PDB file of C-alpha atoms and ligand atoms in Angstrom:
ATOM      1  CA  MET A   1     -54.884  -7.639  19.365  1.00 89.00           C
ATOM      2  CA  LYS A   2     -53.034  -9.877  21.810  1.00 96.00           C
ATOM      3  CA  PHE A   3     -54.697 -11.042  25.022  1.00 97.00           C
ATOM      4  CA  TRP A   4     -52.455  -8.905  27.234  1.00 97.00           C
ATOM      5  CA  GLU A   5     -53.524  -5.821  25.241  1.00 96.00           C
ATOM      6  CA  THR A   6     -57.238  -6.432  25.649  1.00 96.00           C
ATOM      7  CA  LYS A   7     -57.720  -8.246  28.962  1.00 95.00           C
ATOM      8  CA  LYS A   8     -57.184  -7.016  32.476  1.00 92.00           C
ATOM      9  CA  LEU A   9     -54.954  -9.197  34.635  1.00 92.00           C
ATOM     10  CA  ASN A  10     -57.946 -10.538  36.548  1.00 91.00           C
ATOM     11  CA  GLU A  11     -59.739 -11.482  33.305  1.00 94.00           C
ATOM     12  CA  MET A  12     -56.949 -13.713  31.996  1.00 95.00           C
ATOM     13  CA  THR A  13     -57.010 -17.483  32.066  1.00 95.00           C
ATOM     14  CA  THR A  14     -54.487 -19.151  34.335  1.00 94.00           C
ATOM     15  CA  GLU A  15     -52.478 -20.144  31.265  1.00 95.00           C
ATOM     16  CA  GLU A  16     -52.407 -16.577  29.962  1.00 96.00           C
ATOM     17  CA  TRP A  17     -51.497 -15.236  33.400  1.00 94.00           C
ATOM     18  CA  GLU A  18     -48.629 -17.689  33.805  1.00 95.00           C
ATOM     19  CA  SER A  19     -47.319 -16.963  30.303  1.00 97.00           C
ATOM     20  CA  LEU A  20     -46.809 -13.329  31.281  1.00 96.00           C
ATOM     21  CA  CYS A  21     -43.851 -14.227  33.468  1.00 97.00           C
ATOM     22  CA  ASP A  22     -40.763 -13.458  31.381  1.00 97.00           C
ATOM     23  CA  ASN A  23     -38.550 -15.679  33.574  1.00 96.00           C
ATOM     24  CA  CYS A  24     -36.202 -12.881  34.487  1.00 96.00           C
ATOM     25  CA  GLY A  25     -35.769 -14.425  37.946  1.00 96.00           C
ATOM     26  CA  LYS A  26     -35.529 -11.047  39.676  1.00 94.00           C
ATOM     27  CA  CYS A  27     -38.374 -11.785  42.088  1.00 94.00           C
ATOM     28  CA  CYS A  28     -36.439 -14.867  43.239  1.00 96.00           C
ATOM     29  CA  LEU A  29     -33.509 -12.744  44.408  1.00 95.00           C
ATOM     30  CA  VAL A  30     -33.111 -12.575  48.184  1.00 93.00           C
ATOM     31  CA  LYS A  31     -34.182  -9.206  49.557  1.00 89.00           C
ATOM     32  CA  LEU A  32     -33.104  -7.390  52.691  1.00 88.00           C
ATOM     33  CA  GLU A  33     -35.373  -4.958  54.503  1.00 85.00           C
ATOM     34  CA  ASP A  34     -34.085  -2.029  56.533  1.00 84.00           C
ATOM     35  CA  ASP A  35     -35.823  -2.302  59.943  1.00 87.00           C
ATOM     36  CA  GLU A  36     -35.882   1.465  60.399  1.00 89.00           C
ATOM     37  CA  THR A  37     -36.859   2.726  56.933  1.00 86.00           C
ATOM     38  CA  ASP A  38     -38.676  -0.383  55.594  1.00 81.00           C
ATOM     39  CA  GLU A  39     -36.617   0.109  52.447  1.00 82.00           C
ATOM     40  CA  ILE A  40     -36.064  -3.085  50.486  1.00 82.00           C
ATOM     41  CA  TYR A  41     -32.696  -3.961  48.998  1.00 86.00           C
ATOM     42  CA  PHE A  42     -32.225  -6.619  46.364  1.00 89.00           C
ATOM     43  CA  THR A  43     -29.172  -8.833  46.551  1.00 92.00           C
ATOM     44  CA  SER A  44     -27.603 -10.872  43.761  1.00 94.00           C
ATOM     45  CA  VAL A  45     -28.205 -13.987  45.855  1.00 96.00           C
ATOM     46  CA  VAL A  46     -30.996 -16.113  44.464  1.00 97.00           C
ATOM     47  CA  CYS A  47     -33.230 -18.867  45.822  1.00 97.00           C
ATOM     48  CA  ASP A  48     -31.709 -22.333  45.552  1.00 97.00           C
ATOM     49  CA  LEU A  49     -34.756 -23.693  43.733  1.00 98.00           C
ATOM     50  CA  ILE A  50     -34.176 -21.645  40.607  1.00 98.00           C
ATOM     51  CA  ASP A  51     -32.622 -23.120  37.489  1.00 97.00           C
ATOM     52  CA  LEU A  52     -30.081 -20.439  36.673  1.00 96.00           C
ATOM     53  CA  ASP A  53     -29.981 -21.353  33.006  1.00 95.00           C
ATOM     54  CA  THR A  54     -33.693 -20.878  32.310  1.00 96.00           C
ATOM     55  CA  CYS A  55     -34.506 -18.800  35.424  1.00 96.00           C
ATOM     56  CA  ARG A  56     -37.499 -21.055  36.006  1.00 96.00           C
ATOM     57  CA  CYS A  57     -38.453 -22.508  39.360  1.00 97.00           C
ATOM     58  CA  THR A  58     -37.513 -26.181  39.551  1.00 97.00           C
ATOM     59  CA  ASN A  59     -40.541 -26.986  41.713  1.00 97.00           C
ATOM     60  CA  TYR A  60     -43.141 -24.383  40.835  1.00 95.00           C
ATOM     61  CA  ALA A  61     -46.113 -26.375  42.130  1.00 93.00           C
ATOM     62  CA  GLN A  62     -44.621 -26.810  45.600  1.00 95.00           C
ATOM     63  CA  ARG A  63     -42.684 -23.547  45.760  1.00 95.00           C
ATOM     64  CA  CYS A  64     -44.530 -21.875  48.628  1.00 93.00           C
ATOM     65  CA  LYS A  65     -44.372 -25.052  50.718  1.00 94.00           C
ATOM     66  CA  LEU A  66     -40.666 -25.609  50.092  1.00 96.00           C
ATOM     67  CA  VAL A  67     -39.671 -21.951  50.382  1.00 95.00           C
ATOM     68  CA  PRO A  68     -41.904 -20.125  52.909  1.00 93.00           C
ATOM     69  CA  GLU A  69     -40.540 -16.742  51.792  1.00 90.00           C
ATOM     70  CA  CYS A  70     -41.683 -17.389  48.220  1.00 94.00           C
ATOM     71  CA  ILE A  71     -44.626 -15.129  47.393  1.00 89.00           C
ATOM     72  CA  ASP A  72     -47.432 -16.445  45.214  1.00 88.00           C
ATOM     73  CA  LEU A  73     -48.460 -13.443  43.118  1.00 88.00           C
ATOM     74  CA  LYS A  74     -52.217 -13.187  43.157  1.00 81.00           C
ATOM     75  CA  GLN A  75     -54.055 -12.554  39.934  1.00 78.00           C
ATOM     76  CA  HIS A  76     -55.526  -9.094  40.324  1.00 78.00           C
ATOM     77  CA  ASP A  77     -55.057  -5.657  38.848  1.00 72.00           C
ATOM     78  CA  ASP A  78     -53.934  -3.843  41.946  1.00 77.00           C
ATOM     79  CA  PHE A  79     -50.254  -4.444  42.539  1.00 77.00           C
ATOM     80  CA  LYS A  80     -49.814  -1.757  45.183  1.00 76.00           C
ATOM     81  CA  ASP A  81     -48.698  -4.370  47.730  1.00 76.00           C
ATOM     82  CA  TYR A  82     -46.030  -5.612  45.338  1.00 80.00           C
ATOM     83  CA  THR A  83     -43.850  -2.525  45.359  1.00 78.00           C
ATOM     84  CA  TRP A  84     -40.766  -4.733  45.450  1.00 81.00           C
ATOM     85  CA  LEU A  85     -41.415  -6.181  41.996  1.00 87.00           C
ATOM     86  CA  PRO A  86     -38.801  -4.917  39.521  1.00 88.00           C
ATOM     87  CA  SER A  87     -39.859  -2.282  37.013  1.00 88.00           C
ATOM     88  CA  THR A  88     -39.300  -4.735  34.148  1.00 92.00           C
ATOM     89  CA  CYS A  89     -41.749  -7.297  35.564  1.00 93.00           C
ATOM     90  CA  ALA A  90     -44.526  -7.964  33.050  1.00 94.00           C
ATOM     91  CA  TYR A  91     -47.203  -8.014  35.771  1.00 94.00           C
ATOM     92  CA  ARG A  92     -46.088  -4.647  37.078  1.00 92.00           C
ATOM     93  CA  LEU A  93     -45.944  -3.162  33.577  1.00 93.00           C
ATOM     94  CA  LEU A  94     -49.469  -4.291  32.680  1.00 93.00           C
ATOM     95  CA  ALA A  95     -50.881  -3.289  36.083  1.00 90.00           C
ATOM     96  CA  ASP A  96     -49.409   0.171  35.462  1.00 90.00           C
ATOM     97  CA  GLY A  97     -50.924   0.344  31.962  1.00 92.00           C
ATOM     98  CA  GLU A  98     -47.574  -0.058  30.212  1.00 94.00           C
ATOM     99  CA  PRO A  99     -46.853  -2.350  27.228  1.00 97.00           C
ATOM    100  CA  LEU A 100     -44.725  -5.469  27.520  1.00 97.00           C
ATOM    101  CA  SER A 101     -41.037  -4.981  26.853  1.00 97.00           C
ATOM    102  CA  SER A 102     -39.741  -5.574  23.335  1.00 97.00           C
ATOM    103  CA  TRP A 103     -37.694  -8.550  24.552  1.00 97.00           C
ATOM    104  CA  HIS A 104     -40.596 -10.303  26.298  1.00 98.00           C
ATOM    105  CA  PRO A 105     -41.001 -13.910  25.037  1.00 98.00           C
ATOM    106  CA  LEU A 106     -44.667 -13.293  24.192  1.00 98.00           C
ATOM    107  CA  VAL A 107     -43.580 -10.428  21.937  1.00 98.00           C
ATOM    108  CA  THR A 108     -40.557 -12.128  20.368  1.00 98.00           C
ATOM    109  CA  GLY A 109     -41.979 -15.648  20.196  1.00 97.00           C
ATOM    110  CA  ASP A 110     -38.664 -16.871  21.597  1.00 97.00           C
ATOM    111  CA  ALA A 111     -38.566 -18.359  25.120  1.00 95.00           C
ATOM    112  CA  THR A 112     -34.901 -17.378  25.491  1.00 96.00           C
ATOM    113  CA  SER A 113     -35.254 -13.709  24.551  1.00 97.00           C
ATOM    114  CA  THR A 114     -35.253 -12.419  28.150  1.00 97.00           C
ATOM    115  CA  LYS A 115     -31.915 -14.066  28.801  1.00 95.00           C
ATOM    116  CA  GLU A 116     -30.530 -12.995  25.436  1.00 95.00           C
ATOM    117  CA  ALA A 117     -31.508  -9.401  26.159  1.00 95.00           C
ATOM    118  CA  GLY A 118     -29.430  -9.576  29.347  1.00 92.00           C
ATOM    119  CA  VAL A 119     -32.454  -8.921  31.541  1.00 92.00           C
ATOM    120  CA  SER A 120     -32.481 -12.187  33.492  1.00 95.00           C
ATOM    121  CA  VAL A 121     -30.418 -12.857  36.612  1.00 95.00           C
ATOM    122  CA  SER A 122     -28.624 -15.719  34.836  1.00 95.00           C
ATOM    123  CA  SER A 123     -25.433 -13.799  34.280  1.00 92.00           C
ATOM    124  CA  TYR A 124     -24.823 -12.531  37.804  1.00 93.00           C
ATOM    125  CA  ALA A 125     -26.847 -14.351  40.457  1.00 96.00           C
ATOM    126  CA  VAL A 126     -25.301 -16.743  42.972  1.00 96.00           C
ATOM    127  CA  LYS A 127     -27.300 -19.337  44.866  1.00 97.00           C
ATOM    128  CA  GLU A 128     -27.946 -19.087  48.598  1.00 96.00           C
ATOM    129  CA  LYS A 129     -26.243 -22.414  49.230  1.00 95.00           C
ATOM    130  CA  ASP A 130     -23.018 -21.008  47.770  1.00 95.00           C
ATOM    131  CA  ILE A 131     -22.614 -18.120  50.182  1.00 94.00           C
ATOM    132  CA  GLY A 132     -22.118 -17.925  53.935  1.00 84.00           C
ATOM    133  CA  ASP A 133     -25.059 -17.013  56.185  1.00 76.00           C
ATOM    134  CA  ASP A 134     -23.381 -13.793  57.328  1.00 85.00           C
ATOM    135  CA  ASP A 135     -22.291 -12.643  53.889  1.00 90.00           C
ATOM    136  CA  LEU A 136     -25.649 -11.558  52.455  1.00 90.00           C
ATOM    137  CA  GLN A 137     -25.007  -7.853  52.933  1.00 88.00           C
ATOM    138  CA  ASP A 138     -21.958  -8.110  50.691  1.00 91.00           C
ATOM    139  CA  TYR A 139     -24.278  -8.979  47.801  1.00 93.00           C
ATOM    140  CA  VAL A 140     -26.621  -5.980  47.931  1.00 91.00           C
ATOM    141  CA  LEU A 141     -27.158  -4.860  44.359  1.00 88.00           C
ATOM    142  CA  ASP A 142     -26.612  -1.465  42.893  1.00 73.00           C
ATOM    143  CA  TRP A 143     -29.579  -1.705  40.540  1.00 62.00           C
ATOM    144  CA  ILE A 144     -28.249   1.048  38.304  1.00 50.00           C
ATOM    145  CA  GLY A 145     -26.714  -0.842  35.452  1.00 48.00           C
ATOM    146  CA  LYS A 146     -28.335  -4.092  36.534  1.00 48.00           C
ATOM    147  CA  ILE A 147     -31.914  -3.271  35.653  1.00 50.00           C
ATOM    148  CA  LEU A 148     -33.166  -2.251  32.218  1.00 37.00           C
TER     149      LEU A 148
HETATM  150  S1  SF4 B 201     -40.053 -10.413  38.257  1.00 85.01           S
HETATM  151 FE1  SF4 B 201     -42.027 -10.751  37.263  1.00 85.01          FE
HETATM  152  S2  SF4 B 201     -41.531 -11.375  35.177  1.00 85.01           S
HETATM  153 FE2  SF4 B 201     -39.639 -11.603  36.409  1.00 85.01          FE
HETATM  154  S3  SF4 B 201     -39.646 -13.747  37.083  1.00 85.01           S
HETATM  155 FE3  SF4 B 201     -40.662 -12.534  38.663  1.00 85.01          FE
HETATM  156  S4  SF4 B 201     -42.866 -12.615  38.199  1.00 85.01           S
HETATM  157 FE4  SF4 B 201     -41.734 -13.270  36.360  1.00 85.01          FE
HETATM  158  S1  SF4 B 202     -39.317 -21.196  45.235  1.00 85.01           S
HETATM  159 FE1  SF4 B 202     -39.150 -20.979  43.023  1.00 85.01          FE
HETATM  160  S2  SF4 B 202     -40.460 -19.211  42.489  1.00 85.01           S
HETATM  161 FE2  SF4 B 202     -40.090 -19.167  44.720  1.00 85.01          FE
HETATM  162  S3  SF4 B 202     -38.296 -17.798  45.007  1.00 85.01           S
HETATM  163 FE3  SF4 B 202     -37.524 -19.921  44.846  1.00 85.01          FE
HETATM  164  S4  SF4 B 202     -37.050 -20.230  42.676  1.00 85.01           S
HETATM  165 FE4  SF4 B 202     -38.360 -18.413  42.818  1.00 85.01          FE
END
């Protein structure tokens, strides 16, 4: 049995917890919130600190200092506050009692398998620095077709 099949999220070592991230980059997409409905919309605009080839943060240790909007996911089992996490996110899947996806690097043994499966934002995201401040709404995603 693999550790993610036997341990709860809050029982994992830091190394195990960190290895669960599949580097899809979806949580690094800029989100818009509707003031009236509180509904959250993902855009295809992504944080400037991401490396769009690997979808890894280029300054993970300092991320919350450098990007105040960056959310440090806490290691616990109850992800009810993280409703905005995409359905493919490994933390969400395990918190909901679901198995990891077949393309997850821990399952395939290949660090590039998320990108190769077309699940990462690599193929469509644009960086914040490359768009105008007033143009964000033009990048709201239609998740159907974008999310697996
Ligand atoms: S959405 Fe989840 S799996 Fe994807 S990069 Fe973010 S934390 Fe990692
Ligand atoms: S600081 Fe890093 S982890 Fe946080 S949103 Fe930006 S790229 Fe993602």
